[in-house]
Structure formats: structure tokens, C-alpha cells
mmCIF file of C-alpha atoms in Angstrom:
data_model
loop_
_atom_site.group_PDB
_atom_site.id
_atom_site.type_symbol
_atom_site.label_atom_id
_atom_site.label_comp_id
_atom_site.label_asym_id
_atom_site.label_seq_id
_atom_site.Cartn_x
_atom_site.Cartn_y
_atom_site.Cartn_z
ATOM 1 C CA UNK A 195 36.851 -3.181 -36.398
ATOM 2 C CA UNK A 196 38.614 -4.077 -33.154
ATOM 3 C CA UNK A 197 40.566 -1.303 -31.452
ATOM 4 C CA UNK A 198 43.942 -1.941 -29.875
ATOM 5 C CA UNK A 199 45.051 -0.502 -26.551
ATOM 6 C CA UNK A 200 47.690 1.545 -28.360
ATOM 7 C CA UNK A 201 45.086 3.096 -30.641
ATOM 8 C CA UNK A 202 42.845 3.990 -27.711
ATOM 9 C CA UNK A 203 45.712 5.562 -25.774
ATOM 10 C CA UNK A 204 46.812 7.591 -28.798
ATOM 11 C CA UNK A 205 43.396 9.268 -28.881
ATOM 12 C CA UNK A 206 44.139 10.859 -25.482
ATOM 13 C CA UNK A 207 46.909 13.046 -26.971
ATOM 14 C CA UNK A 208 49.001 12.663 -23.808
ATOM 15 C CA UNK A 209 52.252 10.992 -24.839
ATOM 16 C CA UNK A 210 54.330 11.688 -21.709
ATOM 17 C CA UNK A 211 51.478 10.715 -19.393
ATOM 18 C CA UNK A 212 50.913 7.451 -21.280
ATOM 19 C CA UNK A 213 54.642 6.668 -21.404
ATOM 20 C CA UNK A 214 54.948 7.166 -17.655
ATOM 21 C CA UNK A 215 51.925 4.984 -16.949
ATOM 22 C CA UNK A 216 53.206 2.225 -19.234
ATOM 23 C CA UNK A 217 56.645 2.281 -17.625
ATOM 24 C CA UNK A 218 55.189 2.343 -14.106
ATOM 25 C CA UNK A 219 52.917 -0.616 -14.785
ATOM 26 C CA UNK A 220 55.725 -2.537 -16.495
ATOM 27 C CA UNK A 221 58.072 -1.867 -13.582
ATOM 28 C CA UNK A 222 55.684 -3.004 -10.881
ATOM 29 C CA UNK A 223 54.493 -6.004 -12.927
ATOM 30 C CA UNK A 224 58.060 -7.155 -13.637
ATOM 31 C CA UNK A 225 58.739 -7.183 -9.903
ATOM 32 C CA UNK A 226 55.397 -8.882 -9.166
ATOM 33 C CA UNK A 227 56.109 -11.666 -11.665
ATOM 34 C CA UNK A 228 59.578 -12.154 -10.162
ATOM 35 C CA UNK A 229 58.084 -12.495 -6.679
ATOM 36 C CA UNK A 230 55.308 -14.722 -8.015
ATOM 37 C CA UNK A 231 57.833 -17.321 -9.142
ATOM 38 C CA UNK A 232 58.514 -18.030 -5.470
ATOM 39 C CA UNK A 233 55.142 -17.168 -3.923
ATOM 40 C CA UNK A 234 52.047 -19.025 -5.037
ATOM 41 C CA UNK A 235 49.718 -16.502 -3.393
ATOM 42 C CA UNK A 236 51.143 -13.674 -5.493
ATOM 43 C CA UNK A 237 51.074 -15.796 -8.648
ATOM 44 C CA UNK A 238 47.390 -16.509 -8.038
ATOM 45 C CA UNK A 239 46.542 -12.810 -7.704
ATOM 46 C CA UNK A 240 48.976 -10.513 -9.491
ATOM 47 C CA UNK A 241 46.590 -7.589 -9.249
ATOM 48 C CA UNK A 242 46.331 -7.836 -5.493
ATOM 49 C CA UNK A 243 50.084 -7.268 -5.247
ATOM 50 C CA UNK A 244 50.617 -4.832 -8.132
ATOM 51 C CA UNK A 245 47.643 -2.470 -7.831
ATOM 52 C CA UNK A 246 48.109 -1.013 -4.312
ATOM 53 C CA UNK A 247 51.519 0.632 -4.940
ATOM 54 C CA UNK A 248 50.417 1.818 -8.374
ATOM 55 C CA UNK A 249 47.250 3.444 -7.052
ATOM 56 C CA UNK A 250 49.105 4.821 -4.050
ATOM 57 C CA UNK A 251 51.437 6.694 -6.403
ATOM 58 C CA UNK A 252 48.860 7.826 -8.949
ATOM 59 C CA UNK A 253 46.387 8.930 -6.300
ATOM 60 C CA UNK A 254 48.606 12.026 -6.086
ATOM 61 C CA UNK A 255 46.912 13.085 -9.336
ATOM 62 C CA UNK A 256 43.646 11.165 -9.245
ATOM 63 C CA UNK A 257 42.696 12.623 -5.854
ATOM 64 C CA UNK A 258 44.333 16.022 -6.315
ATOM 65 C CA UNK A 259 42.521 19.320 -6.136
ATOM 66 C CA UNK A 260 42.248 21.785 -8.988
ATOM 67 C CA UNK A 261 45.210 23.783 -7.697
ATOM 68 C CA UNK A 262 47.505 20.828 -8.406
ATOM 69 C CA UNK A 263 45.913 19.158 -11.436
ATOM 70 C CA UNK A 264 43.085 20.240 -13.695
ATOM 71 C CA UNK A 265 39.937 18.153 -13.862
ATOM 72 C CA UNK A 266 40.675 17.301 -17.499
ATOM 73 C CA UNK A 267 44.155 16.012 -16.599
ATOM 74 C CA UNK A 268 42.695 13.885 -13.812
ATOM 75 C CA UNK A 269 40.143 12.466 -16.258
ATOM 76 C CA UNK A 270 42.817 11.688 -18.847
ATOM 77 C CA UNK A 271 44.910 10.013 -16.168
ATOM 78 C CA UNK A 272 42.071 7.819 -14.920
ATOM 79 C CA UNK A 273 41.165 6.662 -18.410
ATOM 80 C CA UNK A 274 44.753 6.119 -19.543
ATOM 81 C CA UNK A 275 45.641 4.146 -16.412
ATOM 82 C CA UNK A 276 42.558 1.935 -16.776
ATOM 83 C CA UNK A 277 43.490 1.141 -20.399
ATOM 84 C CA UNK A 278 47.151 0.456 -19.578
ATOM 85 C CA UNK A 279 46.119 -1.847 -16.734
ATOM 86 C CA UNK A 280 43.683 -3.666 -19.036
ATOM 87 C CA UNK A 281 46.492 -4.291 -21.547
ATOM 88 C CA UNK A 282 48.512 -5.853 -18.730
ATOM 89 C CA UNK A 283 45.712 -8.093 -17.524
ATOM 90 C CA UNK A 284 44.653 -5.956 -14.551
ATOM 91 C CA UNK A 285 41.549 -4.000 -13.576
ATOM 92 C CA UNK A 286 40.303 -2.012 -10.606
ATOM 93 C CA UNK A 287 36.564 -1.443 -10.189
ATOM 94 C CA UNK A 288 36.932 2.008 -8.642
ATOM 95 C CA UNK A 289 39.358 3.165 -11.312
ATOM 96 C CA UNK A 290 37.145 1.842 -14.109
ATOM 97 C CA UNK A 291 34.200 3.771 -12.683
ATOM 98 C CA UNK A 292 36.329 6.917 -12.709
ATOM 99 C CA UNK A 293 37.388 6.160 -16.283
ATOM 100 C CA UNK A 294 33.752 5.892 -17.419
ATOM 101 C CA UNK A 295 33.080 9.271 -15.826
ATOM 102 C CA UNK A 296 36.212 10.569 -17.530
ATOM 103 C CA UNK A 297 34.942 9.625 -20.991
ATOM 104 C CA UNK A 298 31.714 11.546 -20.416
ATOM 105 C CA UNK A 299 33.554 14.569 -18.988
ATOM 106 C CA UNK A 300 36.131 14.709 -21.783
ATOM 107 C CA UNK A 301 33.384 14.583 -24.382
ATOM 108 C CA UNK A 302 31.258 17.174 -22.563
ATOM 109 C CA UNK A 303 34.210 19.573 -22.561
ATOM 110 C CA UNK A 304 35.110 18.706 -26.179
ATOM 111 C CA UNK A 305 38.624 18.170 -24.821
ATOM 112 C CA UNK A 306 39.688 15.626 -27.435
ATOM 113 C CA UNK A 307 39.122 14.873 -31.102
ATOM 114 C CA UNK A 308 35.948 14.002 -32.978
ATOM 115 C CA UNK A 309 37.428 10.537 -33.449
ATOM 116 C CA UNK A 310 37.619 10.060 -29.661
ATOM 117 C CA UNK A 311 33.963 11.089 -29.415
ATOM 118 C CA UNK A 312 32.939 8.639 -32.120
ATOM 119 C CA UNK A 313 34.947 5.774 -30.596
ATOM 120 C CA UNK A 314 34.012 6.463 -26.955
ATOM 121 C CA UNK A 315 31.410 3.686 -26.771
ATOM 122 C CA UNK A 316 33.901 1.178 -28.161
ATOM 123 C CA UNK A 317 36.619 2.288 -25.722
ATOM 124 C CA UNK A 318 34.158 1.885 -22.866
ATOM 125 C CA UNK A 319 33.031 -1.548 -24.038
ATOM 126 C CA UNK A 320 36.438 -2.993 -24.972
ATOM 127 C CA UNK A 321 38.613 -1.708 -22.120
ATOM 128 C CA UNK A 322 36.293 -0.860 -19.204
ATOM 129 C CA UNK A 323 33.304 -3.176 -19.452
ATOM 130 C CA UNK A 324 35.226 -6.236 -20.718
ATOM 131 C CA UNK A 325 37.429 -8.110 -18.277
ATOM 132 C CA UNK A 326 41.077 -8.273 -19.351
ATOM 133 C CA UNK A 327 42.802 -11.521 -20.213
ATOM 134 C CA UNK A 328 44.862 -12.684 -17.212
ATOM 135 C CA UNK A 329 48.537 -11.667 -17.369
ATOM 136 C CA UNK A 330 50.701 -14.455 -18.774
ATOM 137 C CA UNK A 331 54.241 -13.110 -18.849
ATOM 138 C CA UNK A 332 56.328 -10.401 -17.322
ATOM 139 C CA UNK A 333 56.712 -7.181 -19.325
ATOM 140 C CA UNK A 334 60.182 -5.917 -20.087
ATOM 141 C CA UNK A 335 61.782 -3.742 -17.418
ATOM 142 C CA UNK A 336 61.877 -0.062 -18.493
ATOM 143 C CA UNK A 337 65.064 1.979 -18.568
ATOM 144 C CA UNK A 338 66.200 4.002 -15.552
ATOM 145 C CA UNK A 339 66.733 7.317 -17.348
ATOM 146 C CA UNK A 340 66.259 10.401 -15.172
ATOM 147 C CA UNK A 341 66.022 14.149 -15.669
ATOM 148 C CA UNK A 342 66.830 14.807 -12.008
ATOM 149 C CA UNK A 343 70.346 16.005 -11.266
ATOM 150 C CA UNK A 344 72.807 16.183 -8.405
ATOM 151 C CA UNK A 345 71.984 18.903 -5.830
ATOM 152 C CA UNK A 346 68.251 18.842 -6.596
ATOM 153 C CA UNK A 347 65.964 18.922 -3.569
ATOM 154 C CA UNK A 348 62.730 17.073 -4.272
ATOM 155 C CA UNK A 349 59.482 16.627 -2.355
ATOM 156 C CA UNK A 350 57.782 13.227 -2.394
ATOM 157 C CA UNK A 351 54.080 12.921 -1.624
ATOM 158 C CA UNK A 352 52.779 9.739 -0.014
ATOM 159 C CA UNK A 353 49.297 9.366 1.479
ATOM 160 C CA UNK A 354 48.849 13.116 1.762
ATOM 161 C CA UNK A 355 52.123 13.797 3.551
ATOM 162 C CA UNK A 356 55.346 15.118 2.069
ATOM 163 C CA UNK A 357 58.962 14.054 2.520
ATOM 164 C CA UNK A 358 62.008 15.925 1.244
ATOM 165 C CA UNK A 359 64.881 14.211 -0.556
ATOM 166 C CA UNK A 360 68.336 15.408 -1.552
ATOM 167 C CA UNK A 361 69.784 14.095 -4.831
ATOM 168 C CA UNK A 362 73.481 13.281 -4.376
ATOM 169 C CA UNK A 363 74.040 12.147 -7.955
ATOM 170 C CA UNK A 364 73.167 9.247 -10.231
ATOM 171 C CA UNK A 365 74.087 5.579 -9.984
ATOM 172 C CA UNK A 366 75.037 5.697 -13.664
ATOM 173 C CA UNK A 367 75.135 8.551 -16.141
ATOM 174 C CA UNK A 368 71.658 10.123 -16.154
ATOM 175 C CA UNK A 369 70.161 7.026 -14.536
ATOM 176 C CA UNK A 370 68.711 6.164 -11.111
ATOM 177 C CA UNK A 371 69.218 9.240 -8.913
ATOM 178 C CA UNK A 372 70.765 8.545 -5.504
ATOM 179 C CA UNK A 373 68.692 10.226 -2.796
ATOM 180 C CA UNK A 374 68.787 10.822 0.937
ATOM 181 C CA UNK A 375 65.819 11.889 3.068
ATOM 182 C CA UNK A 376 65.578 14.916 5.283
ATOM 183 C CA UNK A 377 64.352 14.049 8.772
ATOM 184 C CA UNK A 378 61.022 15.845 8.533
ATOM 185 C CA UNK A 379 57.428 15.287 7.445
ATOM 186 C CA UNK A 380 55.172 18.036 6.067
ATOM 187 C CA UNK A 381 51.536 18.511 5.090
ATOM 188 C CA UNK A 382 52.652 20.543 2.054
ATOM 189 C CA UNK A 383 55.543 20.780 -0.390
ATOM 190 C CA UNK A 384 58.271 22.251 1.832
ATOM 191 C CA UNK A 385 60.280 25.346 1.003
ATOM 192 C CA UNK A 386 64.051 25.436 1.418
ATOM 193 C CA UNK A 387 63.736 27.709 4.439
ATOM 194 C CA UNK A 388 61.876 24.899 6.216
ATOM 195 C CA UNK A 389 64.729 22.479 5.484
ATOM 196 C CA UNK A 390 67.619 24.758 6.456
ATOM 197 C CA UNK A 391 68.449 23.074 9.779
ATOM 198 C CA UNK A 392 66.964 19.634 9.160
ATOM 199 C CA UNK A 393 69.324 16.671 9.505
ATOM 200 C CA UNK A 394 69.407 13.567 7.321
ATOM 201 C CA UNK A 395 67.040 10.740 8.186
ATOM 202 C CA UNK A 396 68.780 7.412 8.728
ATOM 203 C CA UNK A 397 67.572 3.895 9.244
ATOM 204 C CA UNK A 398 67.688 2.144 12.604
ATOM 205 C CA UNK A 399 68.672 -1.505 12.399
ATOM 206 C CA UNK A 400 68.174 -4.439 14.748
ATOM 207 C CA UNK A 401 71.314 -3.542 16.675
ATOM 208 C CA UNK A 402 69.713 -0.209 17.573
ATOM 209 C CA UNK A 403 72.246 1.833 15.603
ATOM 210 C CA UNK A 404 71.026 4.534 13.215
ATOM 211 C CA UNK A 405 72.926 4.408 9.933
ATOM 212 C CA UNK A 406 73.098 6.572 6.816
ATOM 213 C CA UNK A 407 70.334 5.591 4.362
ATOM 214 C CA UNK A 408 70.655 6.428 0.690
ATOM 215 C CA UNK A 409 68.723 4.914 -2.197
ATOM 216 C CA UNK A 410 69.194 4.730 -5.967
ATOM 217 C CA UNK A 411 65.722 5.138 -7.450
ATOM 218 C CA UNK A 412 64.834 3.713 -10.848
ATOM 219 C CA UNK A 413 61.615 5.057 -12.354
ATOM 220 C CA UNK A 414 62.126 8.615 -11.084
ATOM 221 C CA UNK A 415 62.279 10.000 -14.594
ATOM 222 C CA UNK A 416 60.326 13.035 -15.749
ATOM 223 C CA UNK A 417 60.504 16.496 -14.258
ATOM 224 C CA UNK A 418 57.788 17.502 -13.568
ATOM 225 C CA UNK A 419 56.474 14.096 -12.582
ATOM 226 C CA UNK A 420 53.293 13.233 -14.539
ATOM 227 C CA UNK A 421 51.967 11.422 -11.445
ATOM 228 C CA UNK A 422 52.405 14.551 -9.334
ATOM 229 C CA UNK A 423 54.161 12.529 -6.639
ATOM 230 C CA UNK A 424 57.572 14.192 -6.943
ATOM 231 C CA UNK A 425 58.019 17.970 -7.041
ATOM 232 C CA UNK A 426 61.250 19.903 -7.497
ATOM 233 C CA UNK A 427 61.732 22.173 -4.480
ATOM 234 C CA UNK A 428 64.980 23.739 -5.638
ATOM 235 C CA UNK A 429 67.924 22.932 -7.909
ATOM 236 C CA UNK A 430 71.634 23.530 -7.262
ATOM 237 C CA UNK A 431 71.452 23.214 -3.471
ATOM 238 C CA UNK A 432 75.077 22.860 -2.445
ATOM 239 C CA UNK A 433 74.570 21.660 1.142
ATOM 240 C CA UNK A 434 72.942 18.256 1.697
ATOM 241 C CA UNK A 435 71.204 17.308 4.951
ATOM 242 C CA UNK A 436 73.727 16.619 7.695
ATOM 243 C CA UNK A 437 74.231 12.867 8.408
ATOM 244 C CA UNK A 438 76.800 13.487 11.153
ATOM 245 C CA UNK A 439 74.650 11.867 13.852
ATOM 246 C CA UNK A 440 74.416 8.644 11.843
ATOM 247 C CA UNK A 441 76.904 5.824 11.514
ATOM 248 C CA UNK A 442 78.173 4.996 8.033
ATOM 249 C CA UNK A 443 77.202 1.595 6.699
ATOM 250 C CA UNK A 444 79.330 -0.843 4.715
ATOM 251 C CA UNK A 445 77.447 0.057 1.529
ATOM 252 C CA UNK A 446 77.046 3.151 -0.639
ATOM 253 C CA UNK A 447 73.292 2.955 -1.211
ATOM 254 C CA UNK A 448 70.334 0.609 -1.469
ATOM 255 C CA UNK A 449 69.079 -0.188 -4.981
ATOM 256 C CA UNK A 450 65.358 0.605 -5.125
ATOM 257 C CA UNK A 451 62.623 2.029 -7.363
ATOM 258 C CA UNK A 452 59.707 4.419 -6.991
ATOM 259 C CA UNK A 453 57.429 1.623 -5.745
ATOM 260 C CA UNK A 454 59.833 -0.076 -3.351
ATOM 261 C CA UNK A 455 60.566 3.412 -2.004
ATOM 262 C CA UNK A 456 57.043 3.490 -0.572
ATOM 263 C CA UNK A 457 57.949 0.602 1.746
ATOM 264 C CA UNK A 458 61.252 2.263 2.613
ATOM 265 C CA UNK A 459 59.412 5.416 3.681
ATOM 266 C CA UNK A 460 56.934 3.388 5.735
ATOM 267 C CA UNK A 461 59.847 1.630 7.426
ATOM 268 C CA UNK A 462 61.859 4.768 8.137
ATOM 269 C CA UNK A 463 59.062 7.164 9.095
ATOM 270 C CA UNK A 464 56.229 4.798 9.963
ATOM 271 C CA UNK A 465 53.113 4.259 7.795
ATOM 272 C CA UNK A 466 50.760 7.197 8.002
ATOM 273 C CA UNK A 467 53.369 9.323 9.757
ATOM 274 C CA UNK A 468 52.086 12.784 10.614
ATOM 275 C CA UNK A 469 53.759 16.163 10.066
#
């Protein structure tokens, strides 16, 4: 009997992880389809546009050490992501190789049910060894619910470096936190003492003027973040980073999401910026 993607994912017993992966893939695919309507190159290769930001975010778990994420969690993540991508018409050779290893490791550790063990060969064949059908339509855009609150200070990992963000509030009730960056880069999750005298990071525009830069972020939902990209540093921090050296813009904030935020960070700090 054929197995559906939903049935395979249910065998991982990781509801929040799977939900986050499904919403992440849906979010980035919805944007990719929208761009593809006006860009033939994107429409001809959805995976080439959608996979890099997805893997950049989830590498925070997939490439993490044991101190941050257990080996079993990394294996579950690799397998779940490969299955979710397959359902959406995408595949990555490196991820699928990790997912095959994950099946063997999960079974060796007897980490899941007997049913997972019995169906492992079918999961491997149907979702890892069989190419997915090409994506045909955009998935629905997920909600923007968030469990982050005003006055939270959060660390964001990107390519092995860490940025600190201050949550000013939400764009709507419990949706899309509005964040502002501290002007610092770290090689670890910073402590509040390291942020005590750090000013706000602004954006410099073509006129050479640095202006206040705030972003409403859809997709920043669970706390802790199942992808391990966002970490709460401290809650109820009354004093935000000082933006006094920056000019106010004619807008309140830029509407963004957790994937577009990667490009914003690259623009503001420079790609591969060092602590």
C-alpha cells in the first residue's frame, strides 16, 4: 500500500518540528512562486531559488554540535525536511543522503516505533530514492502567529555568526514581531552584559544617511525555535538599543519574514561578516 507524506511524517513523533518545517517550506515556496510569475529563470528552477534560504536556516540544527542539538534530533530534522521538500516537489542530494543516514541511525538507536522500523525501506524508496513530481502550484501562506513578546532580546544565528535583536512589539496582536538589530556581531549567543552599551544598527541608503531599521518578521513563531536559529537571550528588557545616532525614516518598519531577513542581514552587516 502506498504511503503518503503525512503518514511518513507522523511516524517521526515530532509534531512541532514537522509543523515548523511545513510552514517554512510553504512560506518560501509561496514567495518563490510569486517571483516566478515575473521571472522565467525562477519558474524554470524553483528549487534553485527556494532551497538556499531554507538550508541556510535549518543548517543551524543540521550542522550543530551535540551541545546544541542531540544527534537524534538532527537525524529527525534531516529526514523530516527531506520528506516535506519531496511533498512540495523539491529535493537536495546532500540532504537526502543525510536522511538515509538518519533512517539507519534512528533504527539503530530504537528511537522510534516498530512501525517506523518496518516501513523504513518504503520511506527510503518513496521519498528519498524517487524524484518528486515538479511543483505545480503555490502552497497557502502560513499564519504569522508568534510566541515572542515585546521587550524580548533574541539572538539570530546566520552562517555561524550571531546577531542580537530587540523585539519592540507585534505588527498585529500576537503576530509578526517588530525587531531592531543591535550593532554587533558575535561568534556565540550573546549575554545581556555584552549588549549593555551597544547601539542600534541602522541601514545606510544611497544618500549616505543612516536611518532607523526595524522589521516585522512573519514566520518567527515558536520559542524555542525548532530550527535553532533564534534563541531567547532575555525577556522583559526595558531598554532597547539606542537609535539616537540614526535618522528616522518616513516609515514605521519594513515588512519581512525569516527568509527575507537573511538578505536584510547581509545588506546591513555584509555577507559573512565577522565578530
